[in-house]
Amino acid sequence: MSEQHAAQPRWGADYVQAISPYVGGKPIAEVARQFGLQPERIVKLASNENPLGMAPRAREAMLAAVSDSTRYPDNDGYALKQALAARLGVPATWITLGHGSSDLLEMAARALLTDADAGMYARYSFIVYTQAVQGVGATHQVVPDRDFGHDLPAMLAAITPQTKLIFVANPNNPTGSFLPADALHAFLRQVPPHIAVVLDEAYMEYIEPGLRYDSLAWVREFPNLIVSRTFSKAYGLAGLRIGYGVSQPPLTDVLNRVRSAFNTSTVGQAAALAALDDADFIAQAYAVNRAGQAQFAVAFDALGLRYLPSQGNFVLVKVGDDAGAGARVNLALLQRGVIARPVDNYGLSEWLRISIGTESENAVCIAALRAHFAES
Ligand SMILES: *Cc1c(COP(=O)(O)O)cnc(C)c1O
């Protein structure tokens, strides 16, 4: 019998068939199996996670919430939204919770785009934007980068009557590029008010103090702005899948209409609530990241490797001049127990993205790079 039933239909619309499934950083257990390595000795610098783990009080709250998980979570996330509102100085009705902030990005696309519309984002920006736009069958408006970052004037110039949603990541992943506040604010002023802008601030905690800005003031100023943030990165809660968006009530209302029922878990809500006020933990994550950035910069300079300035907790480094370079060096690192992130799916096949780890994790990665380049 043939494996495929003769009458097997082609499932899904063409635009669904055209979606490229998201590829995450390789899990430690998988690399251990594949390369015959001890899991404890593997260093994962692939997914921009916090190398310090999570804040102790988040862990306690999470464990306490486990026993409540027989019941459905609070669908409205009352306690977490109240705490966020107090912390951010916006009404709770301006907040939308997501299972990770990726959920917010998807919600924005589902709520605001149809297959007759277009969603815009920059070349070399977060791959979930591509997926969110593709997931609703909308047209992609991919605007060429400027020095690996967003070219805001070019994005304004690319707006058409079909454009309904624009994604901007600041800092940007995977390049680490950063848009200064005045440029972003000028951009927001020029985007027509019927076009929504998602300002994705997944890495905002890692921005240098002198460059920080008050994007929530912009949410008050611009009814078409959604600011999205996450507990996955600096807060160290990536596995719990929790993030949020802030926007004025009419936009928040449509986001919540397309939000999946019970999209955030009891455990995630509890941990986020507990983590929220742990400023010391965030300060420590910031300091470790800055030190690690400097550690990698010294090593890359010594190896003669080009890398991009980054305001995130990762760095994009050029590991060769040919299209196979990223894959080759990635494999060499994997064989030495270091998981970095190939970015060929972003069109950056000569580069690798390396998340900043602890000093000792970074040292393992640097030693592996040195060993590889010494051999090749
Ligand atoms: C990691 C990341 C996110 C958030 O991911 P979640 O875990 O879904 O919150 C959002 N945007 C960018 C640019 C990211 O790199």
PDB file of C-alpha atoms in Angstrom, residues 50-341:
ATOM      1  CA  ASN A  50      19.332  35.167  30.576  1.00  0.00           C
ATOM      2  CA  PRO A  51      22.471  33.242  31.635  1.00  0.00           C
ATOM      3  CA  LEU A  52      21.709  34.096  35.285  1.00  0.00           C
ATOM      4  CA  GLY A  53      18.472  32.122  35.182  1.00  0.00           C
ATOM      5  CA  MET A  54      15.422  33.736  36.746  1.00  0.00           C
ATOM      6  CA  ALA A  55      14.960  35.973  39.769  1.00  0.00           C
ATOM      7  CA  PRO A  56      14.671  33.844  42.955  1.00  0.00           C
ATOM      8  CA  ARG A  57      11.322  35.372  43.821  1.00  0.00           C
ATOM      9  CA  ALA A  58       9.952  34.464  40.386  1.00  0.00           C
ATOM     10  CA  ARG A  59      10.973  30.869  40.982  1.00  0.00           C
ATOM     11  CA  GLU A  60       9.229  30.807  44.360  1.00  0.00           C
ATOM     12  CA  ALA A  61       6.051  32.305  42.938  1.00  0.00           C
ATOM     13  CA  MET A  62       6.147  29.882  40.043  1.00  0.00           C
ATOM     14  CA  LEU A  63       6.475  26.870  42.326  1.00  0.00           C
ATOM     15  CA  ALA A  64       3.664  28.111  44.542  1.00  0.00           C
ATOM     16  CA  ALA A  65       1.425  28.533  41.477  1.00  0.00           C
ATOM     17  CA  VAL A  66       1.999  24.999  40.233  1.00  0.00           C
ATOM     18  CA  SER A  67      -0.630  23.615  42.581  1.00  0.00           C
ATOM     19  CA  ASP A  68      -3.203  26.111  41.253  1.00  0.00           C
ATOM     20  CA  SER A  69      -2.719  24.758  37.767  1.00  0.00           C
ATOM     21  CA  THR A  70      -5.609  22.302  37.996  1.00  0.00           C
ATOM     22  CA  ARG A  71      -7.848  25.282  37.377  1.00  0.00           C
ATOM     23  CA  TYR A  72      -7.810  27.378  34.232  1.00  0.00           C
ATOM     24  CA  PRO A  73      -5.728  30.537  34.560  1.00  0.00           C
ATOM     25  CA  ASP A  74      -7.308  33.947  35.016  1.00  0.00           C
ATOM     26  CA  ASN A  75      -8.153  34.706  31.404  1.00  0.00           C
ATOM     27  CA  ASP A  76      -7.837  38.440  32.084  1.00  0.00           C
ATOM     28  CA  GLY A  77      -4.621  38.189  34.103  1.00  0.00           C
ATOM     29  CA  TYR A  78      -6.069  40.634  36.636  1.00  0.00           C
ATOM     30  CA  ALA A  79      -3.260  40.653  39.200  1.00  0.00           C
ATOM     31  CA  LEU A  80      -0.453  40.878  36.661  1.00  0.00           C
ATOM     32  CA  LYS A  81      -2.179  43.613  34.670  1.00  0.00           C
ATOM     33  CA  GLN A  82      -2.814  45.633  37.836  1.00  0.00           C
ATOM     34  CA  ALA A  83       0.851  45.359  38.774  1.00  0.00           C
ATOM     35  CA  LEU A  84       1.995  46.249  35.258  1.00  0.00           C
ATOM     36  CA  ALA A  85      -0.382  49.214  35.166  1.00  0.00           C
ATOM     37  CA  ALA A  86       0.974  50.537  38.459  1.00  0.00           C
ATOM     38  CA  ARG A  87       4.527  49.986  37.347  1.00  0.00           C
ATOM     39  CA  LEU A  88       4.128  51.492  33.868  1.00  0.00           C
ATOM     40  CA  GLY A  89       1.751  54.297  34.783  1.00  0.00           C
ATOM     41  CA  VAL A  90      -0.956  53.308  32.300  1.00  0.00           C
ATOM     42  CA  PRO A  91      -4.487  52.009  32.941  1.00  0.00           C
ATOM     43  CA  ALA A  92      -4.807  48.203  33.114  1.00  0.00           C
ATOM     44  CA  THR A  93      -7.259  48.438  30.200  1.00  0.00           C
ATOM     45  CA  TRP A  94      -4.301  49.413  27.976  1.00  0.00           C
ATOM     46  CA  ILE A  95      -2.511  46.098  28.547  1.00  0.00           C
ATOM     47  CA  THR A  96      -2.813  42.852  26.575  1.00  0.00           C
ATOM     48  CA  LEU A  97      -1.084  39.728  27.882  1.00  0.00           C
ATOM     49  CA  GLY A  98       0.487  37.239  25.501  1.00  0.00           C
ATOM     50  CA  HIS A  99       2.130  33.813  25.695  1.00  0.00           C
ATOM     51  CA  GLY A 100       5.406  35.486  25.017  1.00  0.00           C
ATOM     52  CA  SER A 101       5.444  38.775  23.175  1.00  0.00           C
ATOM     53  CA  SER A 102       5.486  36.777  19.918  1.00  0.00           C
ATOM     54  CA  ASP A 103       1.820  36.171  20.714  1.00  0.00           C
ATOM     55  CA  LEU A 104       1.274  39.951  20.627  1.00  0.00           C
ATOM     56  CA  LEU A 105       2.955  40.165  17.230  1.00  0.00           C
ATOM     57  CA  GLU A 106       0.657  37.433  15.911  1.00  0.00           C
ATOM     58  CA  MET A 107      -2.390  39.039  17.501  1.00  0.00           C
ATOM     59  CA  ALA A 108      -1.568  42.354  15.853  1.00  0.00           C
ATOM     60  CA  ALA A 109      -1.372  40.669  12.448  1.00  0.00           C
ATOM     61  CA  ARG A 110      -4.597  38.692  12.993  1.00  0.00           C
ATOM     62  CA  ALA A 111      -6.466  41.747  14.238  1.00  0.00           C
ATOM     63  CA  LEU A 112      -5.214  44.297  11.758  1.00  0.00           C
ATOM     64  CA  LEU A 113      -4.354  42.550   8.489  1.00  0.00           C
ATOM     65  CA  THR A 114      -6.397  40.697   5.893  1.00  0.00           C
ATOM     66  CA  ASP A 115      -5.103  39.094   2.717  1.00  0.00           C
ATOM     67  CA  ALA A 116      -5.885  42.361   0.933  1.00  0.00           C
ATOM     68  CA  ASP A 117      -3.493  44.299   3.213  1.00  0.00           C
ATOM     69  CA  ALA A 118       0.256  44.576   3.629  1.00  0.00           C
ATOM     70  CA  GLY A 119       2.465  44.307   6.702  1.00  0.00           C
ATOM     71  CA  MET A 120       5.850  46.050   6.718  1.00  0.00           C
ATOM     72  CA  TYR A 121       9.116  45.228   8.461  1.00  0.00           C
ATOM     73  CA  ALA A 122      12.818  45.696   7.865  1.00  0.00           C
ATOM     74  CA  ARG A 123      15.138  43.268   6.178  1.00  0.00           C
ATOM     75  CA  TYR A 124      17.222  41.571   8.921  1.00  0.00           C
ATOM     76  CA  SER A 125      14.512  42.017  11.495  1.00  0.00           C
ATOM     77  CA  PHE A 126      12.744  39.465  13.704  1.00  0.00           C
ATOM     78  CA  ILE A 127      11.568  36.442  11.730  1.00  0.00           C
ATOM     79  CA  VAL A 128       8.252  36.245  13.612  1.00  0.00           C
ATOM     80  CA  TYR A 129       7.132  39.376  11.698  1.00  0.00           C
ATOM     81  CA  THR A 130       7.429  37.419   8.473  1.00  0.00           C
ATOM     82  CA  GLN A 131       5.444  34.576   9.962  1.00  0.00           C
ATOM     83  CA  ALA A 132       2.756  36.805  11.423  1.00  0.00           C
ATOM     84  CA  VAL A 133       2.209  38.550   8.086  1.00  0.00           C
ATOM     85  CA  GLN A 134       2.326  35.270   6.161  1.00  0.00           C
ATOM     86  CA  GLY A 135      -0.024  33.625   8.639  1.00  0.00           C
ATOM     87  CA  VAL A 136      -2.888  35.865   7.578  1.00  0.00           C
ATOM     88  CA  GLY A 137      -2.053  35.795   3.885  1.00  0.00           C
ATOM     89  CA  ALA A 138      -1.130  39.486   3.766  1.00  0.00           C
ATOM     90  CA  THR A 139       1.504  40.997   1.478  1.00  0.00           C
ATOM     91  CA  HIS A 140       5.034  41.476   2.841  1.00  0.00           C
ATOM     92  CA  GLN A 141       6.685  44.849   2.516  1.00  0.00           C
ATOM     93  CA  VAL A 142      10.320  44.132   3.382  1.00  0.00           C
ATOM     94  CA  VAL A 143      12.321  47.335   3.449  1.00  0.00           C
ATOM     95  CA  PRO A 144      16.096  47.122   2.856  1.00  0.00           C
ATOM     96  CA  ASP A 145      18.241  47.751   5.895  1.00  0.00           C
ATOM     97  CA  ARG A 146      20.513  50.641   6.568  1.00  0.00           C
ATOM     98  CA  ASP A 147      23.758  49.441   8.175  1.00  0.00           C
ATOM     99  CA  PHE A 148      21.946  46.257   9.258  1.00  0.00           C
ATOM    100  CA  GLY A 149      19.284  48.285  11.063  1.00  0.00           C
ATOM    101  CA  HIS A 150      15.956  49.888  10.213  1.00  0.00           C
ATOM    102  CA  ASP A 151      15.924  52.567   7.523  1.00  0.00           C
ATOM    103  CA  LEU A 152      13.008  54.582   8.867  1.00  0.00           C
ATOM    104  CA  PRO A 153      12.817  57.132   6.006  1.00  0.00           C
ATOM    105  CA  ALA A 154      12.773  54.243   3.520  1.00  0.00           C
ATOM    106  CA  MET A 155      10.015  52.574   5.516  1.00  0.00           C
ATOM    107  CA  LEU A 156       7.919  55.744   5.398  1.00  0.00           C
ATOM    108  CA  ALA A 157       8.537  56.001   1.669  1.00  0.00           C
ATOM    109  CA  ALA A 158       7.460  52.378   1.165  1.00  0.00           C
ATOM    110  CA  ILE A 159       3.993  52.900   2.658  1.00  0.00           C
ATOM    111  CA  THR A 160       1.181  52.162   0.197  1.00  0.00           C
ATOM    112  CA  PRO A 161      -2.617  52.228   0.542  1.00  0.00           C
ATOM    113  CA  GLN A 162      -2.393  48.501   1.429  1.00  0.00           C
ATOM    114  CA  THR A 163      -0.059  49.042   4.398  1.00  0.00           C
ATOM    115  CA  LYS A 164      -1.922  48.491   7.682  1.00  0.00           C
ATOM    116  CA  LEU A 165       0.767  47.360  10.117  1.00  0.00           C
ATOM    117  CA  ILE A 166       4.463  48.137  10.600  1.00  0.00           C
ATOM    118  CA  PHE A 167       6.811  46.207  12.893  1.00  0.00           C
ATOM    119  CA  VAL A 168       9.872  47.938  14.335  1.00  0.00           C
ATOM    120  CA  ALA A 169      12.191  46.162  16.780  1.00  0.00           C
ATOM    121  CA  ASN A 170      14.329  48.351  19.015  1.00  0.00           C
ATOM    122  CA  PRO A 171      16.891  47.042  19.796  1.00  0.00           C
ATOM    123  CA  ASN A 172      16.650  44.845  16.723  1.00  0.00           C
ATOM    124  CA  ASN A 173      17.154  41.090  16.584  1.00  0.00           C
ATOM    125  CA  PRO A 174      19.279  39.522  15.048  1.00  0.00           C
ATOM    126  CA  THR A 175      21.540  42.518  14.365  1.00  0.00           C
ATOM    127  CA  GLY A 176      21.476  44.338  17.721  1.00  0.00           C
ATOM    128  CA  SER A 177      21.010  47.666  15.930  1.00  0.00           C
ATOM    129  CA  PHE A 178      19.379  50.551  17.757  1.00  0.00           C
ATOM    130  CA  LEU A 179      17.278  53.541  16.716  1.00  0.00           C
ATOM    131  CA  PRO A 180      17.705  56.681  18.803  1.00  0.00           C
ATOM    132  CA  ALA A 181      14.599  58.092  20.452  1.00  0.00           C
ATOM    133  CA  ASP A 182      14.359  61.207  18.296  1.00  0.00           C
ATOM    134  CA  ALA A 183      14.430  59.194  15.059  1.00  0.00           C
ATOM    135  CA  LEU A 184      11.744  56.838  16.317  1.00  0.00           C
ATOM    136  CA  HIS A 185       9.546  59.650  17.546  1.00  0.00           C
ATOM    137  CA  ALA A 186       9.851  61.503  14.236  1.00  0.00           C
ATOM    138  CA  PHE A 187       8.905  58.278  12.460  1.00  0.00           C
ATOM    139  CA  LEU A 188       5.817  57.780  14.635  1.00  0.00           C
ATOM    140  CA  ARG A 189       4.723  61.330  13.888  1.00  0.00           C
ATOM    141  CA  GLN A 190       4.894  60.670  10.159  1.00  0.00           C
ATOM    142  CA  VAL A 191       3.163  57.294   9.984  1.00  0.00           C
ATOM    143  CA  PRO A 192      -0.443  57.914   8.908  1.00  0.00           C
ATOM    144  CA  PRO A 193      -2.782  57.398  11.888  1.00  0.00           C
ATOM    145  CA  HIS A 194      -4.717  54.532  10.270  1.00  0.00           C
ATOM    146  CA  ILE A 195      -1.570  52.394  10.123  1.00  0.00           C
ATOM    147  CA  ALA A 196      -0.655  50.581  13.331  1.00  0.00           C
ATOM    148  CA  VAL A 197       2.952  50.393  14.496  1.00  0.00           C
ATOM    149  CA  VAL A 198       4.240  47.635  16.767  1.00  0.00           C
ATOM    150  CA  LEU A 199       7.332  48.815  18.601  1.00  0.00           C
ATOM    151  CA  ASP A 200       8.915  45.566  19.774  1.00  0.00           C
ATOM    152  CA  GLU A 201      10.964  46.186  22.904  1.00  0.00           C
ATOM    153  CA  ALA A 202      11.984  42.627  23.749  1.00  0.00           C
ATOM    154  CA  TYR A 203      15.487  43.816  24.676  1.00  0.00           C
ATOM    155  CA  MET A 204      14.696  47.195  26.253  1.00  0.00           C
ATOM    156  CA  GLU A 205      16.277  46.259  29.587  1.00  0.00           C
ATOM    157  CA  TYR A 206      19.662  45.969  27.843  1.00  0.00           C
ATOM    158  CA  ILE A 207      19.684  49.490  26.358  1.00  0.00           C
ATOM    159  CA  GLU A 208      22.415  51.739  27.758  1.00  0.00           C
ATOM    160  CA  PRO A 209      20.923  54.149  30.297  1.00  0.00           C
ATOM    161  CA  GLY A 210      21.874  57.206  28.220  1.00  0.00           C
ATOM    162  CA  LEU A 211      19.905  55.958  25.212  1.00  0.00           C
ATOM    163  CA  ARG A 212      16.684  54.930  26.959  1.00  0.00           C
ATOM    164  CA  TYR A 213      13.399  56.634  26.170  1.00  0.00           C
ATOM    165  CA  ASP A 214       9.838  56.654  27.445  1.00  0.00           C
ATOM    166  CA  SER A 215       7.892  54.721  24.836  1.00  0.00           C
ATOM    167  CA  LEU A 216       4.824  54.651  27.074  1.00  0.00           C
ATOM    168  CA  ALA A 217       4.568  58.422  26.679  1.00  0.00           C
ATOM    169  CA  TRP A 218       4.439  57.701  22.949  1.00  0.00           C
ATOM    170  CA  VAL A 219       1.589  55.220  23.507  1.00  0.00           C
ATOM    171  CA  ARG A 220      -0.320  58.099  25.122  1.00  0.00           C
ATOM    172  CA  GLU A 221       0.544  60.356  22.186  1.00  0.00           C
ATOM    173  CA  PHE A 222      -0.106  57.917  19.323  1.00  0.00           C
ATOM    174  CA  PRO A 223      -3.385  55.956  19.197  1.00  0.00           C
ATOM    175  CA  ASN A 224      -1.865  53.709  16.499  1.00  0.00           C
ATOM    176  CA  LEU A 225       1.091  52.499  18.604  1.00  0.00           C
ATOM    177  CA  ILE A 226       1.468  49.121  20.310  1.00  0.00           C
ATOM    178  CA  VAL A 227       4.552  48.662  22.485  1.00  0.00           C
ATOM    179  CA  SER A 228       5.363  44.995  23.093  1.00  0.00           C
ATOM    180  CA  ARG A 229       7.621  43.641  25.833  1.00  0.00           C
ATOM    181  CA  THR A 230       8.526  40.262  27.220  1.00  0.00           C
ATOM    182  CA  PHE A 231       9.563  38.370  30.330  1.00  0.00           C
ATOM    183  CA  SER A 232      11.573  35.958  28.151  1.00  0.00           C
ATOM    184  CA  LYS A 233      14.835  37.844  27.899  1.00  0.00           C
ATOM    185  CA  ALA A 234      16.181  39.906  30.824  1.00  0.00           C
ATOM    186  CA  TYR A 235      13.638  38.428  33.255  1.00  0.00           C
ATOM    187  CA  GLY A 236      14.797  34.921  32.418  1.00  0.00           C
ATOM    188  CA  LEU A 237      11.338  33.386  31.996  1.00  0.00           C
ATOM    189  CA  ALA A 238      11.501  32.303  28.340  1.00  0.00           C
ATOM    190  CA  GLY A 239      10.106  28.837  29.053  1.00  0.00           C
ATOM    191  CA  LEU A 240       6.990  30.229  30.705  1.00  0.00           C
ATOM    192  CA  ARG A 241       5.897  32.124  27.599  1.00  0.00           C
ATOM    193  CA  ILE A 242       4.713  35.449  28.906  1.00  0.00           C
ATOM    194  CA  GLY A 243       4.832  38.981  27.537  1.00  0.00           C
ATOM    195  CA  TYR A 244       2.540  41.963  27.066  1.00  0.00           C
ATOM    196  CA  GLY A 245       1.520  44.806  24.832  1.00  0.00           C
ATOM    197  CA  VAL A 246       0.538  48.361  25.730  1.00  0.00           C
ATOM    198  CA  SER A 247      -1.790  50.371  23.506  1.00  0.00           C
ATOM    199  CA  GLN A 248      -4.745  52.707  23.785  1.00  0.00           C
ATOM    200  CA  PRO A 249      -8.143  51.053  24.428  1.00  0.00           C
ATOM    201  CA  PRO A 250      -9.480  50.845  20.832  1.00  0.00           C
ATOM    202  CA  LEU A 251      -6.385  48.929  19.684  1.00  0.00           C
ATOM    203  CA  THR A 252      -6.228  46.888  22.890  1.00  0.00           C
ATOM    204  CA  ASP A 253      -9.856  45.947  22.312  1.00  0.00           C
ATOM    205  CA  VAL A 254      -9.207  44.408  18.881  1.00  0.00           C
ATOM    206  CA  LEU A 255      -6.076  42.607  20.122  1.00  0.00           C
ATOM    207  CA  ASN A 256      -8.163  40.990  22.825  1.00  0.00           C
ATOM    208  CA  ARG A 257     -10.809  39.924  20.327  1.00  0.00           C
ATOM    209  CA  VAL A 258      -8.295  37.732  18.498  1.00  0.00           C
ATOM    210  CA  ARG A 259      -6.425  36.630  21.628  1.00  0.00           C
ATOM    211  CA  SER A 260      -6.660  32.865  22.231  1.00  0.00           C
ATOM    212  CA  ALA A 261      -8.654  31.861  25.288  1.00  0.00           C
ATOM    213  CA  PHE A 262      -6.436  31.414  28.376  1.00  0.00           C
ATOM    214  CA  ASN A 263      -3.344  32.361  26.384  1.00  0.00           C
ATOM    215  CA  THR A 264      -1.157  32.882  29.459  1.00  0.00           C
ATOM    216  CA  SER A 265      -0.701  30.270  32.181  1.00  0.00           C
ATOM    217  CA  THR A 266      -1.271  30.545  35.917  1.00  0.00           C
ATOM    218  CA  VAL A 267       2.412  29.792  36.486  1.00  0.00           C
ATOM    219  CA  GLY A 268       3.540  32.351  33.923  1.00  0.00           C
ATOM    220  CA  GLN A 269       1.321  35.080  35.355  1.00  0.00           C
ATOM    221  CA  ALA A 270       2.527  34.376  38.901  1.00  0.00           C
ATOM    222  CA  ALA A 271       6.204  34.346  37.975  1.00  0.00           C
ATOM    223  CA  ALA A 272       5.938  37.523  35.918  1.00  0.00           C
ATOM    224  CA  LEU A 273       4.131  39.286  38.751  1.00  0.00           C
ATOM    225  CA  ALA A 274       6.862  38.324  41.210  1.00  0.00           C
ATOM    226  CA  ALA A 275       9.698  39.160  38.811  1.00  0.00           C
ATOM    227  CA  LEU A 276       8.353  42.562  37.885  1.00  0.00           C
ATOM    228  CA  ASP A 277       9.721  44.523  40.796  1.00  0.00           C
ATOM    229  CA  ASP A 278      13.066  42.801  41.089  1.00  0.00           C
ATOM    230  CA  ALA A 279      15.117  45.733  39.864  1.00  0.00           C
ATOM    231  CA  ASP A 280      18.313  44.278  41.349  1.00  0.00           C
ATOM    232  CA  PHE A 281      18.018  41.185  39.210  1.00  0.00           C
ATOM    233  CA  ILE A 282      17.537  43.245  36.042  1.00  0.00           C
ATOM    234  CA  ALA A 283      20.495  45.462  36.986  1.00  0.00           C
ATOM    235  CA  GLN A 284      22.638  42.367  37.444  1.00  0.00           C
ATOM    236  CA  ALA A 285      21.521  40.977  34.064  1.00  0.00           C
ATOM    237  CA  TYR A 286      22.428  44.306  32.479  1.00  0.00           C
ATOM    238  CA  ALA A 287      25.890  44.361  34.067  1.00  0.00           C
ATOM    239  CA  VAL A 288      26.682  40.765  33.104  1.00  0.00           C
ATOM    240  CA  ASN A 289      25.598  41.521  29.541  1.00  0.00           C
ATOM    241  CA  ARG A 290      27.779  44.626  29.249  1.00  0.00           C
ATOM    242  CA  ALA A 291      30.796  42.764  30.622  1.00  0.00           C
ATOM    243  CA  GLY A 292      30.142  39.886  28.233  1.00  0.00           C
ATOM    244  CA  GLN A 293      29.817  42.236  25.263  1.00  0.00           C
ATOM    245  CA  ALA A 294      33.235  43.666  26.131  1.00  0.00           C
ATOM    246  CA  GLN A 295      34.712  40.173  26.568  1.00  0.00           C
ATOM    247  CA  PHE A 296      33.516  39.132  23.100  1.00  0.00           C
ATOM    248  CA  ALA A 297      34.664  42.412  21.539  1.00  0.00           C
ATOM    249  CA  VAL A 298      38.237  41.843  22.736  1.00  0.00           C
ATOM    250  CA  ALA A 299      38.165  38.264  21.428  1.00  0.00           C
ATOM    251  CA  PHE A 300      36.665  39.170  18.043  1.00  0.00           C
ATOM    252  CA  ASP A 301      39.187  41.979  17.603  1.00  0.00           C
ATOM    253  CA  ALA A 302      42.021  39.564  18.351  1.00  0.00           C
ATOM    254  CA  LEU A 303      40.621  37.084  15.818  1.00  0.00           C
ATOM    255  CA  GLY A 304      40.099  39.835  13.246  1.00  0.00           C
ATOM    256  CA  LEU A 305      36.367  39.153  13.050  1.00  0.00           C
ATOM    257  CA  ARG A 306      33.895  41.885  12.195  1.00  0.00           C
ATOM    258  CA  TYR A 307      30.937  42.273  14.574  1.00  0.00           C
ATOM    259  CA  LEU A 308      28.098  44.743  14.890  1.00  0.00           C
ATOM    260  CA  PRO A 309      27.553  47.088  17.846  1.00  0.00           C
ATOM    261  CA  SER A 310      24.656  45.643  19.852  1.00  0.00           C
ATOM    262  CA  GLN A 311      22.186  47.088  22.333  1.00  0.00           C
ATOM    263  CA  GLY A 312      20.787  43.591  22.899  1.00  0.00           C
ATOM    264  CA  ASN A 313      22.067  40.587  24.860  1.00  0.00           C
ATOM    265  CA  PHE A 314      23.662  39.032  21.782  1.00  0.00           C
ATOM    266  CA  VAL A 315      26.142  39.924  19.097  1.00  0.00           C
ATOM    267  CA  LEU A 316      26.200  39.304  15.367  1.00  0.00           C
ATOM    268  CA  VAL A 317      29.652  38.297  14.168  1.00  0.00           C
ATOM    269  CA  LYS A 318      30.890  37.717  10.637  1.00  0.00           C
ATOM    270  CA  VAL A 319      32.679  34.382  10.626  1.00  0.00           C
ATOM    271  CA  GLY A 320      33.763  34.192   6.989  1.00  0.00           C
ATOM    272  CA  ASP A 321      33.351  35.608   3.512  1.00  0.00           C
ATOM    273  CA  ASP A 322      31.528  32.775   1.797  1.00  0.00           C
ATOM    274  CA  ALA A 323      27.889  31.731   1.989  1.00  0.00           C
ATOM    275  CA  GLY A 324      28.842  28.540   3.838  1.00  0.00           C
ATOM    276  CA  ALA A 325      30.723  30.324   6.625  1.00  0.00           C
ATOM    277  CA  GLY A 326      27.906  30.561   9.178  1.00  0.00           C
ATOM    278  CA  ALA A 327      26.946  26.898   8.829  1.00  0.00           C
ATOM    279  CA  ARG A 328      30.570  25.752   8.905  1.00  0.00           C
ATOM    280  CA  VAL A 329      31.578  27.684  12.008  1.00  0.00           C
ATOM    281  CA  ASN A 330      28.289  26.779  13.674  1.00  0.00           C
ATOM    282  CA  LEU A 331      29.080  23.091  13.176  1.00  0.00           C
ATOM    283  CA  ALA A 332      32.620  23.575  14.465  1.00  0.00           C
ATOM    284  CA  LEU A 333      31.191  25.212  17.604  1.00  0.00           C
ATOM    285  CA  LEU A 334      28.587  22.467  18.072  1.00  0.00           C
ATOM    286  CA  GLN A 335      31.319  19.842  17.919  1.00  0.00           C
ATOM    287  CA  ARG A 336      33.025  21.721  20.744  1.00  0.00           C
ATOM    288  CA  GLY A 337      29.825  21.880  22.777  1.00  0.00           C
ATOM    289  CA  VAL A 338      28.788  25.463  22.000  1.00  0.00           C
ATOM    290  CA  ILE A 339      25.346  26.199  20.565  1.00  0.00           C
ATOM    291  CA  ALA A 340      25.273  29.509  18.672  1.00  0.00           C
ATOM    292  CA  ARG A 341      22.612  30.656  16.222  1.00  0.00           C
TER     293      ARG A 341
END
